[in-house]
GROMACS .gro file of N, CA and C in nm:
model
  336
    1MET      N    1   1.287  11.252   6.150
    1MET     CA    2   1.321  11.338   6.065
    1MET      C    3   1.418  11.433   6.134
    2LYS      N    4   1.487  11.418   6.075
    2LYS     CA    5   1.623  11.500   6.105
    2LYS      C    6   1.595  11.619   6.036
    3ALA      N    7   1.677  11.753   6.143
    3ALA     CA    8   1.621  11.904   6.117
    3ALA      C    9   1.651  11.893   5.989
    4PHE      N   10   1.650  11.991   5.847
    4PHE     CA   11   1.740  12.081   5.777
    4PHE      C   12   1.721  12.238   5.734
    5GLN      N   13   1.714  12.277   5.643
    5GLN     CA   14   1.780  12.390   5.628
    5GLN      C   15   1.762  12.420   5.443
    6PHE      N   16   1.614  12.490   5.413
    6PHE     CA   17   1.678  12.506   5.223
    6PHE      C   18   1.577  12.668   5.193
    7SER      N   19   1.795  12.646   5.150
    7SER     CA   20   1.757  12.815   5.055
    7SER      C   21   1.776  12.808   4.989
    8THR      N   22   1.605  12.886   4.871
    8THR     CA   23   1.701  12.860   4.741
    8THR      C   24   1.776  12.895   4.666
    9THR      N   25   1.733  13.080   4.593
    9THR     CA   26   1.808  13.105   4.468
    9THR      C   27   1.899  13.284   4.616
   10LYS      N   28   1.980  13.259   4.546
   10LYS     CA   29   2.075  13.426   4.642
   10LYS      C   30   1.984  13.565   4.582
   11THR      N   31   1.928  13.550   4.459
   11THR     CA   32   1.858  13.663   4.414
   11THR      C   33   1.759  13.626   4.302
   12ILE      N   34   1.706  13.689   4.284
   12ILE     CA   35   1.568  13.652   4.138
   12ILE      C   36   1.495  13.801   4.063
   13ILE      N   37   1.593  13.817   3.961
   13ILE     CA   38   1.509  14.024   3.959
   13ILE      C   39   1.475  14.017   3.810
   14SER      N   40   1.300  14.057   3.828
   14SER     CA   41   1.229  14.099   3.747
   14SER      C   42   1.156  14.272   3.700
   15GLU      N   43   1.244  14.265   3.550
   15GLU     CA   44   1.259  14.409   3.605
   15GLU      C   45   1.221  14.460   3.478
   16PRO      N   46   1.159  14.548   3.375
   16PRO     CA   47   1.209  14.534   3.189
   16PRO      C   48   1.312  14.668   3.239
   17GLY      N   49   1.383  14.594   3.142
   17GLY     CA   50   1.561  14.643   3.115
   17GLY      C   51   1.644  14.521   3.158
   18SER      N   52   1.595  14.380   3.271
   18SER     CA   53   1.761  14.370   3.268
   18SER      C   54   1.767  14.289   3.205
   19ILE      N   55   1.727  14.239   3.126
   19ILE     CA   56   1.871  14.171   2.995
   19ILE      C   57   1.926  14.291   2.991
   20GLN      N   58   1.910  14.332   2.958
   20GLN     CA   59   2.033  14.457   2.913
   20GLN      C   60   2.140  14.441   3.046
   21ARG      N   61   2.097  14.479   3.153
   21ARG     CA   62   2.188  14.509   3.205
   21ARG      C   63   2.263  14.330   3.313
   22LEU      N   64   2.210  14.294   3.228
   22LEU     CA   65   2.309  14.115   3.298
   22LEU      C   66   2.423  14.070   3.309
   23ALA      N   67   2.484  14.229   3.205
   23ALA     CA   68   2.632  14.194   3.226
   23ALA      C   69   2.673  14.250   3.339
   24GLU      N   70   2.690  14.323   3.396
   24GLU     CA   71   2.624  14.398   3.467
   24GLU      C   72   2.599  14.333   3.654
   25ILE      N   73   2.510  14.286   3.576
   25ILE     CA   74   2.458  14.234   3.712
   25ILE      C   75   2.571  14.110   3.759
   26CYS      N   76   2.579  14.024   3.704
   26CYS     CA   77   2.696  13.923   3.691
   26CYS      C   78   2.771  14.030   3.786
   27GLU      N   79   2.858  14.065   3.691
   27GLU     CA   80   2.928  14.117   3.764
   27GLU      C   81   2.920  14.144   3.894
   28SER      N   82   2.844  14.235   3.973
   28SER     CA   83   2.832  14.313   4.096
   28SER      C   84   2.836  14.193   4.192
   29GLN      N   85   2.757  14.012   4.112
   29GLN     CA   86   2.742  13.921   4.170
   29GLN      C   87   2.970  13.868   4.236
   30GLY      N   88   2.992  13.911   4.109
   30GLY     CA   89   3.126  13.791   4.118
   30GLY      C   90   3.077  13.715   4.003
   31ILE      N   91   3.003  13.649   3.945
   31ILE     CA   92   2.977  13.646   3.883
   31ILE      C   93   3.067  13.627   3.736
   32LYS      N   94   3.168  13.490   3.655
   32LYS     CA   95   3.278  13.479   3.619
   32LYS      C   96   3.227  13.442   3.433
   33THR      N   97   3.148  13.325   3.484
   33THR     CA   98   3.122  13.170   3.397
   33THR      C   99   2.924  13.177   3.457
   34PRO      N  100   2.826  13.197   3.384
   34PRO     CA  101   2.719  13.201   3.430
   34PRO      C  102   2.712  13.092   3.346
   35PHE      N  103   2.580  13.061   3.346
   35PHE     CA  104   2.474  12.930   3.270
   35PHE      C  105   2.394  12.919   3.245
   36VAL      N  106   2.330  13.034   3.147
   36VAL     CA  107   2.174  13.005   3.170
   36VAL      C  108   2.068  12.870   3.065
   37VAL      N  109   1.993  12.914   3.210
   37VAL     CA  110   1.926  12.777   3.202
   37VAL      C  111   1.808  12.768   3.132
   38THR      N  112   1.745  12.746   2.996
   38THR     CA  113   1.579  12.798   2.967
   38THR      C  114   1.494  12.677   2.854
   39ASP      N  115   1.446  12.754   2.792
   39ASP     CA  116   1.361  12.635   2.667
   39ASP      C  117   1.341  12.697   2.544
   40GLY      N  118   1.318  12.574   2.482
   40GLY     CA  119   1.314  12.599   2.316
   40GLY      C  120   1.239  12.723   2.322
   41GLY      N  121   1.099  12.698   2.399
   41GLY     CA  122   0.995  12.890   2.378
   41GLY      C  123   1.103  12.932   2.434
   42ILE      N  124   1.144  13.032   2.403
   42ILE     CA  125   1.218  13.124   2.492
   42ILE      C  126   1.336  13.149   2.369
   43VAL      N  127   1.423  13.002   2.339
   43VAL     CA  128   1.552  12.970   2.166
   43VAL      C  129   1.357  13.012   2.069
   44ALA      N  130   1.279  13.000   1.999
   44ALA     CA  131   1.261  13.019   1.931
   44ALA      C  132   1.213  13.104   1.851
   45CYS      N  133   1.153  13.200   1.987
   45CYS     CA  134   1.045  13.342   1.954
   45CYS      C  135   1.123  13.444   1.992
   46GLY      N  136   1.293  13.398   1.966
   46GLY     CA  137   1.397  13.509   1.928
   46GLY      C  138   1.402  13.577   2.032
   47LEU      N  139   1.344  13.575   2.169
   47LEU     CA  140   1.405  13.629   2.349
   47LEU      C  141   1.558  13.534   2.343
   48MET      N  142   1.659  13.452   2.366
   48MET     CA  143   1.725  13.412   2.344
   48MET      C  144   1.882  13.467   2.248
   49ASP      N  145   1.854  13.592   2.137
   49ASP     CA  146   1.900  13.626   2.081
   49ASP      C  147   1.944  13.745   2.173
   50VAL      N  148   1.838  13.800   2.247
   50VAL     CA  149   1.836  13.936   2.281
   50VAL      C  150   1.898  13.939   2.414
   51LEU      N  151   1.920  13.807   2.444
   51LEU     CA  152   2.029  13.821   2.562
   51LEU      C  153   2.126  13.746   2.519
   52LYS      N  154   2.196  13.678   2.438
   52LYS     CA  155   2.299  13.669   2.436
   52LYS      C  156   2.391  13.816   2.304
   53GLN      N  157   2.312  13.931   2.239
   53GLN     CA  158   2.362  14.034   2.270
   53GLN      C  159   2.399  14.119   2.341
   54ALA      N  160   2.300  14.127   2.398
   54ALA     CA  161   2.264  14.187   2.536
   54ALA      C  162   2.475  14.128   2.572
   55LEU      N  163   2.534  14.013   2.620
   55LEU     CA  164   2.554  14.021   2.713
   55LEU      C  165   2.697  13.941   2.537
   56ALA      N  166   2.699  14.052   2.442
   56ALA     CA  167   2.793  13.963   2.351
   56ALA      C  168   2.853  14.118   2.353
   57SER      N  169   2.941  14.196   2.419
   57SER     CA  170   3.100  14.254   2.495
   57SER      C  171   3.135  14.281   2.656
   58SER      N  172   2.976  14.131   2.637
   58SER     CA  173   3.039  14.161   2.778
   58SER      C  174   3.180  13.996   2.809
   59ASN      N  175   3.298  14.036   2.871
   59ASN     CA  176   3.368  13.917   2.892
   59ASN      C  177   3.385  13.808   2.979
   60LEU      N  178   3.239  13.761   3.077
   60LEU     CA  179   3.144  13.615   3.035
   60LEU      C  180   3.206  13.497   2.970
   61ASP      N  181   3.264  13.399   3.076
   61ASP     CA  182   3.248  13.307   2.996
   61ASP      C  183   3.086  13.224   3.048
   62ILE      N  184   3.008  13.214   2.898
   62ILE     CA  185   2.876  13.193   2.922
   62ILE      C  186   2.874  13.032   2.855
   63ALA      N  187   2.763  12.981   2.908
   63ALA     CA  188   2.684  12.855   2.863
   63ALA      C  189   2.540  12.811   2.840
   64TYR      N  190   2.477  12.761   2.790
   64TYR     CA  191   2.381  12.758   2.743
   64TYR      C  192   2.265  12.612   2.817
   65PHE      N  193   2.222  12.582   2.861
   65PHE     CA  194   2.097  12.468   2.849
   65PHE      C  195   1.962  12.496   2.796
   66THR      N  196   1.942  12.451   2.680
   66THR     CA  197   1.827  12.499   2.605
   66THR      C  198   1.663  12.350   2.570
   67ASP      N  199   1.762  12.290   2.638
   67ASP     CA  200   1.646  12.171   2.715
   67ASP      C  201   1.512  12.173   2.774
   68VAL      N  202   1.529  12.276   2.857
   68VAL     CA  203   1.364  12.284   2.996
   68VAL      C  204   1.278  12.260   2.892
   69VAL      N  205   1.182  12.127   2.939
   69VAL     CA  206   1.079  12.057   2.898
   69VAL      C  207   0.950  12.184   2.980
   70ALA      N  208   0.780  12.173   2.935
   70ALA     CA  209   0.685  12.149   3.079
   70ALA      C  210   0.727  12.030   3.180
   71ASP      N  211   0.771  12.040   3.318
   71ASP     CA  212   0.786  11.971   3.394
   71ASP      C  213   0.855  11.944   3.397
   72PRO      N  214   0.933  11.980   3.388
   72PRO     CA  215   1.132  11.855   3.329
   72PRO      C  216   1.135  11.717   3.385
   73ALA      N  217   1.145  11.633   3.368
   73ALA     CA  218   1.170  11.498   3.431
   73ALA      C  219   1.329  11.531   3.481
   74GLU      N  220   1.325  11.344   3.613
   74GLU     CA  221   1.456  11.398   3.621
   74GLU      C  222   1.589  11.395   3.555
   75ASP      N  223   1.599  11.396   3.429
   75ASP     CA  224   1.642  11.333   3.382
   75ASP      C  225   1.714  11.423   3.297
   76ILE      N  226   1.570  11.548   3.282
   76ILE     CA  227   1.661  11.702   3.212
   76ILE      C  228   1.733  11.715   3.322
   77VAL      N  229   1.726  11.735   3.407
   77VAL     CA  230   1.820  11.807   3.545
   77VAL      C  231   1.889  11.837   3.600
   78LEU      N  232   1.883  11.645   3.574
   78LEU     CA  233   2.100  11.657   3.605
   78LEU      C  234   2.144  11.593   3.493
   79SER      N  235   2.105  11.630   3.334
   79SER     CA  236   2.130  11.662   3.231
   79SER      C  237   2.216  11.824   3.244
   80ALA      N  238   2.148  11.898   3.361
   80ALA     CA  239   2.143  12.044   3.323
   80ALA      C  240   2.222  12.059   3.381
   81VAL      N  241   2.267  12.050   3.519
   81VAL     CA  242   2.344  12.019   3.677
   81VAL      C  243   2.532  11.992   3.611
   82ASP      N  244   2.498  11.872   3.567
   82ASP     CA  245   2.588  11.843   3.422
   82ASP      C  246   2.662  11.902   3.384
   83ALA      N  247   2.619  11.954   3.363
   83ALA     CA  248   2.634  12.077   3.204
   83ALA      C  249   2.693  12.128   3.272
   84ALA      N  250   2.624  12.242   3.386
   84ALA     CA  251   2.639  12.354   3.464
   84ALA      C  252   2.786  12.287   3.567
   85VAL      N  253   2.817  12.196   3.608
   85VAL     CA  254   2.980  12.118   3.662
   85VAL      C  255   3.096  12.129   3.578
   86SER      N  256   3.049  12.057   3.429
   86SER     CA  257   3.142  12.066   3.338
   86SER      C  258   3.187  12.225   3.273
   87HIS      N  259   3.112  12.319   3.374
   87HIS     CA  260   3.123  12.427   3.281
   87HIS      C  261   3.142  12.537   3.393
   88LYS      N  262   3.173  12.434   3.531
   88LYS     CA  263   3.265  12.489   3.641
   88LYS      C  264   3.126  12.657   3.622
   89ALA      N  265   3.049  12.695   3.614
   89ALA     CA  266   2.964  12.782   3.668
   89ALA      C  267   2.948  12.799   3.785
   90ASP      N  268   2.995  12.945   3.802
   90ASP     CA  269   3.035  13.017   3.924
   90ASP      C  270   2.814  13.198   3.929
   91GLY      N  271   2.760  13.058   3.862
   91GLY     CA  272   2.701  13.140   3.891
   91GLY      C  273   2.559  13.113   3.760
   92ILE      N  274   2.339  13.108   3.792
   92ILE     CA  275   2.291  13.002   3.771
   92ILE      C  276   2.201  13.104   3.736
   93ILE      N  277   2.190  13.181   3.554
   93ILE     CA  278   2.038  13.171   3.534
   93ILE      C  279   1.915  13.178   3.482
   94GLY      N  280   1.847  13.174   3.508
   94GLY     CA  281   1.680  13.139   3.459
   94GLY      C  282   1.634  13.211   3.365
   95PHE      N  283   1.635  13.157   3.256
   95PHE     CA  284   1.519  13.228   3.185
   95PHE      C  285   1.430  13.241   3.125
   96GLY      N  286   1.303  13.280   3.160
   96GLY     CA  287   1.209  13.231   3.131
   96GLY      C  288   1.041  13.198   3.171
   97GLY      N  289   0.960  13.121   3.143
   97GLY     CA  290   0.885  13.068   3.246
   97GLY      C  291   0.917  12.994   3.435
   98GLY      N  292   0.802  12.914   3.430
   98GLY     CA  293   0.801  12.866   3.602
   98GLY      C  294   0.855  12.755   3.537
   99SER      N  295   0.956  12.676   3.491
   99SER     CA  296   1.028  12.485   3.458
   99SER      C  297   1.141  12.566   3.418
  100SER      N  298   1.166  12.703   3.346
  100SER     CA  299   1.305  12.732   3.372
  100SER      C  300   1.315  12.771   3.459
  101MET      N  301   1.267  12.862   3.568
  101MET     CA  302   1.288  12.880   3.674
  101MET      C  303   1.302  12.779   3.772
  102ASP      N  304   1.214  12.673   3.745
  102ASP     CA  305   1.225  12.616   3.813
  102ASP      C  306   1.341  12.490   3.881
  103THR      N  307   1.372  12.476   3.704
  103THR     CA  308   1.541  12.376   3.677
  103THR      C  309   1.641  12.465   3.702
  104ALA      N  310   1.648  12.556   3.658
  104ALA     CA  311   1.753  12.676   3.687
  104ALA      C  312   1.788  12.650   3.877
  105LYS      N  313   1.677  12.712   3.913
  105LYS     CA  314   1.706  12.645   4.113
  105LYS      C  315   1.771  12.581   4.163
  106LEU      N  316   1.680  12.448   4.089
  106LEU     CA  317   1.751  12.298   4.118
  106LEU      C  318   1.907  12.287   4.120
  107VAL      N  319   1.931  12.383   3.909
  107VAL     CA  320   2.115  12.309   3.888
  107VAL      C  321   2.122  12.451   4.030
  108ALA      N  322   2.102  12.482   4.063
  108ALA     CA  323   2.185  12.628   4.101
  108ALA      C  324   2.205  12.588   4.263
  109LEU      N  325   2.139  12.455   4.363
  109LEU     CA  326   2.144  12.397   4.463
  109LEU      C  327   2.202  12.266   4.375
  110LEU      N  328   2.207  12.135   4.292
  110LEU     CA  329   2.236  12.037   4.294
  110LEU      C  330   2.410  12.064   4.220
  111ALA      N  331   2.404  12.194   4.150
  111ALA     CA  332   2.542  12.184   4.139
  111ALA      C  333   2.663  12.269   4.197
  112ASN      N  334   2.609  12.224   4.323
  112ASN     CA  335   2.704  12.279   4.443
  112ASN      C  336   2.738  12.223   4.431
   0.00000   0.00000   0.00000
């Protein structure tokens, strides 16, 4: 077996009110074209509206991928990767639970 190194994400932030600071966080990380990875449950319960409202006054060029499902199949992950590459994303934001976060980590790795 060849030696390798696996590093996941640069930063994971989980704190109350972090949605309201998301534009500031992106700016501090040098992110101008973020790509948000989430699932239909987050959209259905209105949390995506909160995120979009928090980013409305920013100068960020944001794209959203909302097709994550529980334990997503490879085609969903690759679809998200393709969308992130097409958007020329310079930062990936995982928004939601485990599957969204895991998909976002894979997108960040594979889109690079």
